Short mmCIF file of C-alpha atoms and ligand atoms in Angstrom, two decimals:
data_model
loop_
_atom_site.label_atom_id
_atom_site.label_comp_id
_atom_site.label_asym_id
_atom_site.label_seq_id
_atom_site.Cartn_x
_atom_site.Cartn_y
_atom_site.Cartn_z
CA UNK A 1186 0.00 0.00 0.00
CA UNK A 1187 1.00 3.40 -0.54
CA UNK A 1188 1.90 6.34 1.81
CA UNK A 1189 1.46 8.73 -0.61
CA UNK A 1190 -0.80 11.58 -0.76
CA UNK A 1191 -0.82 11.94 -4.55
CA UNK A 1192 -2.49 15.70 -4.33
CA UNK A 1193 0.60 17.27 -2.40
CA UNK A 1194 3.72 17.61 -3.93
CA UNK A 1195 7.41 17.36 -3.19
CA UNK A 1196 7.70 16.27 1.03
CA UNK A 1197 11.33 16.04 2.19
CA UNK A 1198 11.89 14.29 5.81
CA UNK A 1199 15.89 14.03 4.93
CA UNK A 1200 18.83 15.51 2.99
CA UNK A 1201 18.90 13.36 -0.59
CA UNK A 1202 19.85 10.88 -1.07
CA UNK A 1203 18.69 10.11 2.51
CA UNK A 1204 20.63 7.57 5.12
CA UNK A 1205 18.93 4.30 3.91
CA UNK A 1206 19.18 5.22 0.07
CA UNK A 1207 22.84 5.42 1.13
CA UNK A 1208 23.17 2.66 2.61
CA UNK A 1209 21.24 0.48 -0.21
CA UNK A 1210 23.90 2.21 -2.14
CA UNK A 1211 26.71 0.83 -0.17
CA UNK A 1212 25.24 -2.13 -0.43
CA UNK A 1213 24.59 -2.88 -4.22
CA UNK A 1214 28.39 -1.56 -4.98
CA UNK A 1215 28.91 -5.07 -4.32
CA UNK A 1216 26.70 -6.44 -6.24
CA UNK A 1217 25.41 -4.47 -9.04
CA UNK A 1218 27.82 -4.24 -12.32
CA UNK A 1219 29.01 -1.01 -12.10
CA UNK A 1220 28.22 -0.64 -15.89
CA UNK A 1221 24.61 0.85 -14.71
CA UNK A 1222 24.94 4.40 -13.56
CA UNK A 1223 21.86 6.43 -11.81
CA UNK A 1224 20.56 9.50 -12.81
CA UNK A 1225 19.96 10.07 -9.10
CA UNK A 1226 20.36 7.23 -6.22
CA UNK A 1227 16.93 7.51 -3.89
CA UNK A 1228 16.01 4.16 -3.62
CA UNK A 1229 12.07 4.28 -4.44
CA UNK A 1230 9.67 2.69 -1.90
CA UNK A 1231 6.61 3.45 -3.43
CA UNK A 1232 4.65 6.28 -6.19
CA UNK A 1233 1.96 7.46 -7.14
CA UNK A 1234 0.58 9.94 -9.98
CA UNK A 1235 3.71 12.10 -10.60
CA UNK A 1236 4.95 11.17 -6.72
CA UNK A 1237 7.76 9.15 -6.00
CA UNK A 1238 7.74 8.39 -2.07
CA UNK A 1239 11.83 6.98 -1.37
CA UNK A 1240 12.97 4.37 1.22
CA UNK A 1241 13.12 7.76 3.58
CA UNK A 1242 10.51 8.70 3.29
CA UNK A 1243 10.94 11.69 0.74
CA UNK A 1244 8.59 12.66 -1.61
CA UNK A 1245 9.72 13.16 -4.95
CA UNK A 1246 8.43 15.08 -7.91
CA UNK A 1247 8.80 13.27 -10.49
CA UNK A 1248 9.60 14.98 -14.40
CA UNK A 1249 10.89 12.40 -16.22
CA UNK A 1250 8.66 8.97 -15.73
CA UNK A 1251 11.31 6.89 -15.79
CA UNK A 1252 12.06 8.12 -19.37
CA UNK A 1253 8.91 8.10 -20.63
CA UNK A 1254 7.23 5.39 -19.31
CA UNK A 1255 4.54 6.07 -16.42
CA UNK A 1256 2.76 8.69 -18.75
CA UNK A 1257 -0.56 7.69 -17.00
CA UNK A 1258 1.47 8.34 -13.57
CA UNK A 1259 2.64 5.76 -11.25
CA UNK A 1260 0.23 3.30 -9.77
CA UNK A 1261 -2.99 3.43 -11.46
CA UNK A 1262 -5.57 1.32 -10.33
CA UNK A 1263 -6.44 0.68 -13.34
CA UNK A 1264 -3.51 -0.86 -14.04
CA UNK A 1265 -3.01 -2.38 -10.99
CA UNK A 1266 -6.35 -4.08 -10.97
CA UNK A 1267 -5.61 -5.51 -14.76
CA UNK A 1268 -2.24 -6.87 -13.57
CA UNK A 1269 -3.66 -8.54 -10.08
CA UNK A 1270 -6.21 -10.45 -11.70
CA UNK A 1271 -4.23 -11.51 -15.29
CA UNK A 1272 -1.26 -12.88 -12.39
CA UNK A 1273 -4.45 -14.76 -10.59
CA UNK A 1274 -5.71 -16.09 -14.03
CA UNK A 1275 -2.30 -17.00 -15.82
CA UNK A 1276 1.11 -15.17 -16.43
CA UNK A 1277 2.81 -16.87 -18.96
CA UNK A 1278 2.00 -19.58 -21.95
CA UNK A 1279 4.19 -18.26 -24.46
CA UNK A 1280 2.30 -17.00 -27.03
CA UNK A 1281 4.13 -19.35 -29.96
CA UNK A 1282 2.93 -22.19 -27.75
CA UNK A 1283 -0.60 -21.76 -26.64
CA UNK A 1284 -1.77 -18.29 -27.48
CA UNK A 1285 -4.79 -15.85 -25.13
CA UNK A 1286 -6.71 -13.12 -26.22
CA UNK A 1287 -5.14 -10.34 -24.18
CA UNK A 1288 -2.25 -10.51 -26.97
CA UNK A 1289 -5.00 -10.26 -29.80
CA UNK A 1290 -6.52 -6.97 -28.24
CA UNK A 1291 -3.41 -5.33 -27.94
CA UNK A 1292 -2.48 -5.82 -31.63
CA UNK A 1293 -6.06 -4.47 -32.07
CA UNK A 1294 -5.43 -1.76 -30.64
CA UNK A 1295 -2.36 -0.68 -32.15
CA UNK A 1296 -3.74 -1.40 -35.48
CA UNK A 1297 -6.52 1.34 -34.22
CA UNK A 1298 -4.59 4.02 -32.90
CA UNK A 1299 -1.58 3.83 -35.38
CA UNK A 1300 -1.82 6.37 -38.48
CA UNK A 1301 -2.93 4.86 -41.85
CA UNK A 1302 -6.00 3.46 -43.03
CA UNK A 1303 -4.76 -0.16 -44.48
CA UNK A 1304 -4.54 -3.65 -42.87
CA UNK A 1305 -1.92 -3.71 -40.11
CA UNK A 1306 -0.30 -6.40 -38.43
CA UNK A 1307 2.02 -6.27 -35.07
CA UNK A 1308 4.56 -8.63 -33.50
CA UNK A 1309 4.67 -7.75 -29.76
CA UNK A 1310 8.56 -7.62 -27.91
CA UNK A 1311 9.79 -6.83 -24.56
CA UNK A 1312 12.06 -3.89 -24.60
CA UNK A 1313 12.28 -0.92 -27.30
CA UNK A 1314 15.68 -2.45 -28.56
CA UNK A 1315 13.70 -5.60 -29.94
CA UNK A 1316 10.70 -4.59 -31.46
CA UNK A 1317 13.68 -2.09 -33.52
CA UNK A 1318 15.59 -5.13 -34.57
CA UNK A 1319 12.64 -6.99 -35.50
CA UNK A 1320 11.73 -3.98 -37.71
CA UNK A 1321 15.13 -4.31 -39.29
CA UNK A 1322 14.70 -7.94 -39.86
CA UNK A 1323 11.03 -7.84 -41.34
CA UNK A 1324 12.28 -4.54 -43.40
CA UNK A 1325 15.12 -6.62 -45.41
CA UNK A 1326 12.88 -9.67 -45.56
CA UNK A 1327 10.28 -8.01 -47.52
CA UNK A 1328 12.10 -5.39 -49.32
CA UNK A 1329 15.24 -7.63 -49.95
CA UNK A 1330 17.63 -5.28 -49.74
CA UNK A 1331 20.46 -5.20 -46.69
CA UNK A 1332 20.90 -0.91 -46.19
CA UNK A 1333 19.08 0.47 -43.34
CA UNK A 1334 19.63 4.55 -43.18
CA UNK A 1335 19.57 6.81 -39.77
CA UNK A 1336 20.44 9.75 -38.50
CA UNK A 1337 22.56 11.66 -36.50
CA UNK A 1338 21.59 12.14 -32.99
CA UNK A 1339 19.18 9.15 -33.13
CA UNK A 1340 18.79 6.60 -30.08
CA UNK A 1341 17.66 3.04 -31.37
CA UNK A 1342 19.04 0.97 -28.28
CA UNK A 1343 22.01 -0.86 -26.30
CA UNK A 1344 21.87 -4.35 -28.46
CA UNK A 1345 24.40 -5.33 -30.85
CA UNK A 1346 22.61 -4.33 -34.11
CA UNK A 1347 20.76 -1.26 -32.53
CA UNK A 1348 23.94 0.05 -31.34
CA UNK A 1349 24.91 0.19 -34.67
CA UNK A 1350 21.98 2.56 -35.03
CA UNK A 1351 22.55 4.55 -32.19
CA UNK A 1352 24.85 7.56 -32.96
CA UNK A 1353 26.23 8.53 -29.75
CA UNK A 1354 29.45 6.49 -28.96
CA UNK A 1355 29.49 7.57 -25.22
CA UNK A 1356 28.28 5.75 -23.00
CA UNK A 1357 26.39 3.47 -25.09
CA UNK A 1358 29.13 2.10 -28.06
CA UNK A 1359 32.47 2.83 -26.39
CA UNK A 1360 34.57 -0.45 -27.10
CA UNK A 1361 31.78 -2.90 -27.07
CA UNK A 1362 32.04 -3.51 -30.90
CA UNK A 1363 32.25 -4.79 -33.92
CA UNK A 1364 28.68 -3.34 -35.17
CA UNK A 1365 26.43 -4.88 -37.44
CA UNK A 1366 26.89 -3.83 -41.28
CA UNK A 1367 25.00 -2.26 -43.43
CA UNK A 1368 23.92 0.90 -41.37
CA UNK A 1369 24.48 4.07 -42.70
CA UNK A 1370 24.13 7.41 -40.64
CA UNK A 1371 23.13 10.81 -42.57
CA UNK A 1372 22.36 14.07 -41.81
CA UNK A 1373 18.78 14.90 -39.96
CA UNK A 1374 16.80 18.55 -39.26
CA UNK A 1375 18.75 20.33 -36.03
CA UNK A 1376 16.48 23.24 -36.62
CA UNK A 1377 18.74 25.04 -33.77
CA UNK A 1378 22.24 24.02 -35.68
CA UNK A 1379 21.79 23.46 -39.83
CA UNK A 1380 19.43 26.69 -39.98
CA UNK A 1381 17.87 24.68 -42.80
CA UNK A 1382 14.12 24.56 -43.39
CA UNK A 1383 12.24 20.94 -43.77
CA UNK A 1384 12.61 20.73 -47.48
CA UNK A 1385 16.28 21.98 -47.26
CA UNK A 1386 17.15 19.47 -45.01
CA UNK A 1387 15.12 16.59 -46.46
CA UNK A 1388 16.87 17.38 -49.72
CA UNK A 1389 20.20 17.53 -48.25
CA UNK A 1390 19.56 14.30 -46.69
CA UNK A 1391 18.22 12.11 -49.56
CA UNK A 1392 21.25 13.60 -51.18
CA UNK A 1393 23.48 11.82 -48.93
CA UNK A 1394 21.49 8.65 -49.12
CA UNK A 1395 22.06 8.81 -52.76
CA UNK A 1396 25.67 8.93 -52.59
CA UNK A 1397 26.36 7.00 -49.33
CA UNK A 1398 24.15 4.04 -50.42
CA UNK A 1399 21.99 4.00 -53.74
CA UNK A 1400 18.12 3.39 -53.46
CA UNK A 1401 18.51 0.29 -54.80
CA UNK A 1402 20.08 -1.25 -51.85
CA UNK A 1403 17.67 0.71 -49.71
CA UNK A 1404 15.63 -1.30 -47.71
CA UNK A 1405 14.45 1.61 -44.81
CA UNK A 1406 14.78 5.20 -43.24
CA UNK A 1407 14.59 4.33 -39.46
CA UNK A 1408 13.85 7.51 -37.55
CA UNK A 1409 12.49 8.92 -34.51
CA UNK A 1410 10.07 11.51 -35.33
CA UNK A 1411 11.01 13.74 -32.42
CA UNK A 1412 14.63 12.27 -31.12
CA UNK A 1413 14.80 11.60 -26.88
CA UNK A 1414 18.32 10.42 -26.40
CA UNK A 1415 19.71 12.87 -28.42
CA UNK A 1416 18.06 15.55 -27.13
CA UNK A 1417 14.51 16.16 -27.99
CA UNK A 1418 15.39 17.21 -31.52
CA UNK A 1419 12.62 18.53 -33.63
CA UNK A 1420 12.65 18.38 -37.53
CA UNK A 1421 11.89 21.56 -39.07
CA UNK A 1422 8.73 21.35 -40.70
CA UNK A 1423 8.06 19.43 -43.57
CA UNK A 1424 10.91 17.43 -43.14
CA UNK A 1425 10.01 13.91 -42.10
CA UNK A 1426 7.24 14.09 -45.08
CA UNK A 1427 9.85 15.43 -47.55
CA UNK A 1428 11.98 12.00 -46.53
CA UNK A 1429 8.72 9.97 -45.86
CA UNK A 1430 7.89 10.82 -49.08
CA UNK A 1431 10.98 9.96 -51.11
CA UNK A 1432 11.99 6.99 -48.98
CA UNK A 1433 8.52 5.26 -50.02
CA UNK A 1434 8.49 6.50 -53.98
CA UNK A 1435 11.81 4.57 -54.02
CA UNK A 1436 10.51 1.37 -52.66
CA UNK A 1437 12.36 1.51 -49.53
CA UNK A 1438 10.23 1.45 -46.15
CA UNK A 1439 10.03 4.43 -43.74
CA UNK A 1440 10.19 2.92 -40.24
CA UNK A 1441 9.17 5.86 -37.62
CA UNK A 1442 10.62 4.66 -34.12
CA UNK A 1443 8.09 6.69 -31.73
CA UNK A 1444 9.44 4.61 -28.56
CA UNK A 1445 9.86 8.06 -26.62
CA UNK A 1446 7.56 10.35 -28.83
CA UNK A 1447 4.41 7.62 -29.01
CA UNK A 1448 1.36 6.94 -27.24
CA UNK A 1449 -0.01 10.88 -26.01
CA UNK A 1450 3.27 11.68 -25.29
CA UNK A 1451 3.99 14.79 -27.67
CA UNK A 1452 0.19 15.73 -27.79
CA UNK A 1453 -1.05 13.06 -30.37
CA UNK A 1454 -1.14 9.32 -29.96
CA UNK A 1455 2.00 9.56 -32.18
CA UNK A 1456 4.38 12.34 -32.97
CA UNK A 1457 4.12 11.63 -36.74
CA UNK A 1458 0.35 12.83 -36.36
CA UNK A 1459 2.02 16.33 -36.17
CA UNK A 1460 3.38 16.18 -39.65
CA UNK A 1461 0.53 14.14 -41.17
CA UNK A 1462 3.08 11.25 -42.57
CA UNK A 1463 2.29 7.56 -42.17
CA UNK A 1464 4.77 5.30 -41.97
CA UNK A 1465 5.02 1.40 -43.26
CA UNK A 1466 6.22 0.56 -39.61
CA UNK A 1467 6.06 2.29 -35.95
CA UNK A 1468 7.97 0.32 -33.03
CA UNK A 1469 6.48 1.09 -29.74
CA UNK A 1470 7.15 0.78 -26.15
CA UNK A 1471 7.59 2.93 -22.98
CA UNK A 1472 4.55 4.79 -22.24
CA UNK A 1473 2.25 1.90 -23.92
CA UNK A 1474 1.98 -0.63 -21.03
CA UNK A 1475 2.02 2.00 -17.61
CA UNK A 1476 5.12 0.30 -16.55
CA UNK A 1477 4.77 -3.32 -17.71
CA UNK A 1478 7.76 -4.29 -20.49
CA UNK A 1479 6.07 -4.59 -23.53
CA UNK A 1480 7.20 -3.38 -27.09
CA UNK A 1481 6.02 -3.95 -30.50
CA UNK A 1482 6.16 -3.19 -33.78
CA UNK A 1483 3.19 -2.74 -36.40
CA UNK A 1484 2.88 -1.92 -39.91
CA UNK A 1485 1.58 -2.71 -43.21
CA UNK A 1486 -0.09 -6.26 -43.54
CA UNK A 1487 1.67 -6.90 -46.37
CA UNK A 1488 4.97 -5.69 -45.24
CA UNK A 1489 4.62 -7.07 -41.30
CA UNK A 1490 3.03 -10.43 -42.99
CA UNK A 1491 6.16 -11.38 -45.49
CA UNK A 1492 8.10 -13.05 -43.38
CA UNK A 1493 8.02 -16.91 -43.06
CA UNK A 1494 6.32 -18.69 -40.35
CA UNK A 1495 8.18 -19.03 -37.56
CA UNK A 1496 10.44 -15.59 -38.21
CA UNK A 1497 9.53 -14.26 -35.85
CA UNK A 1498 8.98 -14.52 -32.29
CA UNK A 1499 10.74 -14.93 -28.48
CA UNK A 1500 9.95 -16.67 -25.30
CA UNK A 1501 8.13 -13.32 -23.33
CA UNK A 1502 6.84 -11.28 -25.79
CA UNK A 1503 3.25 -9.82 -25.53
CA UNK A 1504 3.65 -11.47 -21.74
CA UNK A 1505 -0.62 -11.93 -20.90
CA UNK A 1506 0.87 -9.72 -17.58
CA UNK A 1507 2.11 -6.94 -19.82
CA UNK A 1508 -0.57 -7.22 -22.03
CA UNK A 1509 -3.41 -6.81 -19.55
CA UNK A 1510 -1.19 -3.74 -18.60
CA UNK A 1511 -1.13 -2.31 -21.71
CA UNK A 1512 -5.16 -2.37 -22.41
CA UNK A 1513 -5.80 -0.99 -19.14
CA UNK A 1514 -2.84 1.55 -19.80
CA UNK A 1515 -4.65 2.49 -23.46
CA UNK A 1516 -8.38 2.96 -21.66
CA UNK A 1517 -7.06 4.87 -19.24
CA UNK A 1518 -5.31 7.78 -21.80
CA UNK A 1519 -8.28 7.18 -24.26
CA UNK A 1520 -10.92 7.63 -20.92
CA UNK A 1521 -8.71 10.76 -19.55
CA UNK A 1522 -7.83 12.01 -22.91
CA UNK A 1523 -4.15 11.86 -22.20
CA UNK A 1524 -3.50 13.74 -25.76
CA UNK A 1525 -5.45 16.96 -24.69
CA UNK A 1526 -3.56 16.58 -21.05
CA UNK A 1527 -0.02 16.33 -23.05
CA UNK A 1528 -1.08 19.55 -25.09
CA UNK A 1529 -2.51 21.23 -21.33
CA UNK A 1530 0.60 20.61 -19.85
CA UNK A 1531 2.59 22.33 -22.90
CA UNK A 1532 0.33 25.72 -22.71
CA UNK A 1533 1.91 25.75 -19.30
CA UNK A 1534 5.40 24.73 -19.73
CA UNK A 1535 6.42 25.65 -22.87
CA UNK A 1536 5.31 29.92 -22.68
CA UNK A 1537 7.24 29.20 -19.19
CA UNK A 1538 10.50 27.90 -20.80
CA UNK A 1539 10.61 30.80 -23.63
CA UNK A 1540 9.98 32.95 -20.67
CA UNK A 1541 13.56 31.59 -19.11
CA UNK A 1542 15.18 31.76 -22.32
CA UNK A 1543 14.65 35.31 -22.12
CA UNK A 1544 15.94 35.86 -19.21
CA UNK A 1545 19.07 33.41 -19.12
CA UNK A 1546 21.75 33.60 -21.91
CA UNK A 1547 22.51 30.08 -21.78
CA UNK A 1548 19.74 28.56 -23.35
CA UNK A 1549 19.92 28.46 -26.59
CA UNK A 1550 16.85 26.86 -27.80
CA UNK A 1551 13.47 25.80 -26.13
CA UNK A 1552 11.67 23.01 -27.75
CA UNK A 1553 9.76 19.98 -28.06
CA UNK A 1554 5.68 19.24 -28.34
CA UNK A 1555 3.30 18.36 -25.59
CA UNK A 1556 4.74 17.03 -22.49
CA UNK A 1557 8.15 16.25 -24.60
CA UNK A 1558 10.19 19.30 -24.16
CA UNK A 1559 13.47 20.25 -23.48
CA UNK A 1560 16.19 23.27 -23.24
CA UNK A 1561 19.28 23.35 -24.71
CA UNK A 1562 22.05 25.32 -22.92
CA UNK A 1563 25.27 26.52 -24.78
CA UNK A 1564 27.86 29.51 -24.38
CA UNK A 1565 25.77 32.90 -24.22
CA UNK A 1566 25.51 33.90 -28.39
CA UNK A 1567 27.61 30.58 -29.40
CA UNK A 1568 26.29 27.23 -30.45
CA UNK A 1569 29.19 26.19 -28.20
CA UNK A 1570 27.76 23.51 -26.18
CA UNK A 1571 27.42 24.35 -22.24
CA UNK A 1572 27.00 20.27 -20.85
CA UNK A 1573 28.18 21.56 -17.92
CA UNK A 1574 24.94 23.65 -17.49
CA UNK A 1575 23.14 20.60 -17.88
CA UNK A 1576 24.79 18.81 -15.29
CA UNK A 1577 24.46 21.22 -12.90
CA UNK A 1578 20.79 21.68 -13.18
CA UNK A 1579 19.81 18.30 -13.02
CA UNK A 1580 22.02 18.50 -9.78
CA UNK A 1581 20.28 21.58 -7.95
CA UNK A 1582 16.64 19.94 -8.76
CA UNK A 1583 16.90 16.33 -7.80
CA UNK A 1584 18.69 17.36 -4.77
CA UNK A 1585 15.94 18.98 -4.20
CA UNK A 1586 13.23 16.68 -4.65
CA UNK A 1587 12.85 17.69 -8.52
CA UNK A 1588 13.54 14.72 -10.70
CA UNK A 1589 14.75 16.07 -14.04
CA UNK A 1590 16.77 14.63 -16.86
CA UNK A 1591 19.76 15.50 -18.92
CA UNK A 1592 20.13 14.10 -22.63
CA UNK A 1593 21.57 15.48 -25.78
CA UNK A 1594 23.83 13.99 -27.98
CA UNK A 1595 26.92 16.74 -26.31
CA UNK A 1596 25.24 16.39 -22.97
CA UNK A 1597 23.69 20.14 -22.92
CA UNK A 1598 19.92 19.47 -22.96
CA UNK A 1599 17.51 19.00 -19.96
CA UNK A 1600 14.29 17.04 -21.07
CA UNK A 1601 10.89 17.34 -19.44
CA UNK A 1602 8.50 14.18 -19.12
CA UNK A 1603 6.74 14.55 -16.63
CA UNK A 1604 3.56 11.48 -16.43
CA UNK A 1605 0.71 13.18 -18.07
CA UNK A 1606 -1.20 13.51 -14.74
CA UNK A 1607 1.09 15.41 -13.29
CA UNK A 1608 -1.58 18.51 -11.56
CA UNK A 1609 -1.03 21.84 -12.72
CA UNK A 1610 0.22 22.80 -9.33
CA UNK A 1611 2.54 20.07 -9.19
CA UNK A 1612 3.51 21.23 -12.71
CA UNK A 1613 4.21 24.86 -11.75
CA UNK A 1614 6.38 24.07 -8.76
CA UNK A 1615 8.48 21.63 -11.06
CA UNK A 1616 9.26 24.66 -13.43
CA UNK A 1617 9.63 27.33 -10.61
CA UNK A 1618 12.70 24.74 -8.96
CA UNK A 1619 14.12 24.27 -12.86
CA UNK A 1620 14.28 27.88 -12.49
CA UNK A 1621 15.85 28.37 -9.34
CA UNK A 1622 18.20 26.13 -10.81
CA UNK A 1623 18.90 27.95 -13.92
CA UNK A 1624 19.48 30.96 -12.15
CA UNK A 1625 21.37 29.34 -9.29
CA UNK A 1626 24.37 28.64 -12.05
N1 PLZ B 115 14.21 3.86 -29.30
C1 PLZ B 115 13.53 6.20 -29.40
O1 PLZ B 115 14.08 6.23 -26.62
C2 PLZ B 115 15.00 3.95 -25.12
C3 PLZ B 115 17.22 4.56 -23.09
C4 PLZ B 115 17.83 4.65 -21.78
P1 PLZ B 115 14.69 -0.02 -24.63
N2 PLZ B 115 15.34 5.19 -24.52
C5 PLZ B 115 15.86 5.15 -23.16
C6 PLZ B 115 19.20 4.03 -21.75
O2 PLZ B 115 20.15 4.78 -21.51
O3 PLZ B 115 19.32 2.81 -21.97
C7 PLZ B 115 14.70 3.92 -26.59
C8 PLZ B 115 14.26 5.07 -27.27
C9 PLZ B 115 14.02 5.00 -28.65
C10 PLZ B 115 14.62 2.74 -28.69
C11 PLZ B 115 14.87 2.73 -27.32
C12 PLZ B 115 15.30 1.46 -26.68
O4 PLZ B 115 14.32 1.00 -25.81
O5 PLZ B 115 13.36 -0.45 -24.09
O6 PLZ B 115 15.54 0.74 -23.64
O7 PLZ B 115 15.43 -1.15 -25.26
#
């Protein structure tokens, strides 16, 4: 049961991280590969909405839902209800094995929400990584070509082949290589650094796919349509169409990873709403099952239904546990109407971070949609990034009982996800500390 009272806000009984987060600290030094870093170590006890109540007792405000993930906040009955009785009733068959309904629905669903008004099929995963490798695999078997095209800046995952799509060596690359072949990074829209407009940039990039790899050998454009890793980068307009477009009238697929962006997150069910463009694939995860690990990755019947029987599949995937989770997850932002919430939350936050970029010098660009937004901090009239900035900030807040999150691909960007529930009070005091933080450096 839960202590805490979801309608107050940040509580705290001790400095953070408090004594017995400290001591679980000590403690998993011994055991935990130090490979895993924290953004902050409070050991949580319990949460609820946007709260996070820690082993001590602290209660946290919570902006960054675990990247994305508790966008309906933390403990919903809803959820919790869905998951108690599906772990009563049954919590694993495999699906290849003996198959239940709850995995049906959720493919229904996705086939529902997902731009594009053609047959769709899904294949559900555990983790963002896989349902991006699967959408490799199914992308080469039916186009039957090997070159799969990113961008800089993007975030695809820590596996073998999606670290080859991932840009940023550190930490995620660093020495744990060879990559997989046949990945080729080009150029995306950094409105704030390449000044170009959507169709300037599109251009310049199928330009570079041209030379670097020859439609021909094309088999997709894999891109997030608002990138989260690398720092909550959005295309100028008109660019994602521009290479939508192109990428589709070559017979190549356009594979929109909306892992991060997807499910209300940005203010639509999916950030490629914004720009109207429909891709042949989507992967999913995060924010779709409140919690539960579940990923997956729909598209075109055609495209999704090419490969042979048997090509696909994996011991856990669509789990009946994180199933249930995820239909209880998808009533709850369709019953709430989690897109208007993620477009309420950025009338307030977003007029409040131009405000600060007025004021401070260091931030060199506010953007994002929804509740998917982010400031970039460089030297005062440079493009010079200013990581330490970033660091800094994300140290005043969660010290204080503000989580917050750093990203960007040179470490200068703090991100805001806050769980879509997140009260406008609770909302306002979040902003006022990133503030006080800005101005405290
Ligand atoms: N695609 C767009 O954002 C995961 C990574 C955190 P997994 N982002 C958080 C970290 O440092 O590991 C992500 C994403 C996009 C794919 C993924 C990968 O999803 O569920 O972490 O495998």
């Amino acid at each position: 049961m839960t202590m805490t009272d979801p309608t107050t806000s940040r509580k705290l009984l001790t400095e953070l991280p408090g004594p017995k987060s400290q001591a679980l600290h000590e403690r998993r030094k011994k055991v935990v590969s130090a490979g895993l870093t924290q953004g902050f170590p409070i050991y949580i006890a319990s949460a609820e909405g946007a709260i996070l109540t820690d082993v001590d007792g602290n209660q946290i405000l919570d902006m960054g839902s675990g990247i994305a993930v508790t966008s309906i906040g933390h403990a919903v009955p809803a959820v919790t209800d869905a998951v108690s009785r599906q772990v009563a009733d049954f919590t694993h068959t495999c699906f290849m094995v003996t198959p239940y309904e709850e995995y049906i629905e959720v493919c229904e669903q996705l086939a529902e929400l997902t731009p594009g008004d053609f047959p769709k099929t899904s294949v559900l995963l555990n983790s963002g990584a896989e349902a991006v490798e699967n959408a490799v695999k199914i992308a080469r078997l039916a186009t039957g070509k090997p070159a799969i095209v990113v961008v800089d800046h993007a975030y695809h995952g820590r596996t073998n082949l999606t670290m080859a799509l991932t840009a940023k060596n550190m930490p995620y690359k660093d020495r744990f290589g060879p990559f997989a072949p046949e990945v080729y990074r080009v150029s995306t829209s950094y409105p704030l650094r390449d000044g170009l407009s959507g169709p300037e940039a599109a251009a310049k990039t199928i330009a570079e796919i041209e030379s670097l790899v020859g439609v021909h050998n094309l088999a997709a454009v894999l891109i997030e349509p608002i990138q989260g890793e690398g720092g909550f980068i959005v295309p100028a307009p008109g660019f994602l169409k521009g290479l939508a477009d192109w990428t589709q009238s070559n017979g190549a697929l356009f594979i929109a990873d909306e892992i991060q962006a997807g499910f209300c997150r940005t203010g639509e069910w999916f950030a490629v709403n914004h720009e109207g463009v429909i891709p042949d694939m989507i992967t999913t995860a995060k924010g779709m099952a409140g919690g539960m690990p579940l990923a997956a990755v729909t598209g075109r019947a055609d495209i999704m239904n090419a490969t042979h029987e048997g090509g696909l599949g994996g011991t856990y995937g669509g789990n009946p546990v994180a199933a249930a989770a995820a239909l209880a997850t998808i009533r709850t932002m369709r019953e709430n109407d989690l897109v208007g919430k993620a477009r309420h939350i950025e009338s307030i936050a977003l007029p409040f971070l131009q405000d600060l970029k007025a004021t401070f010098p260091i931030i060199a660009d506010v953007r994002g949609r929804g509740a998917m937004l982010a400031l970039e901090f460089c030297e005062p009239g440079t493009l010079t990034p200013l990581a330490s900035a970033a660091k800094a900030i994300t140290s005043y807040t969660n010290s204080r009982g503000v989580l917050t999150l750093a990203a960007g691909t040179y470490g200068n960007v703090i991100r805001l996800l806050p769980p879509l529930v997140i009260t406008d009070d609770q909302l306002r005091e979040g902003l006022a500390m990133l503030a006080e933080a800005i101005a405290s450096i």
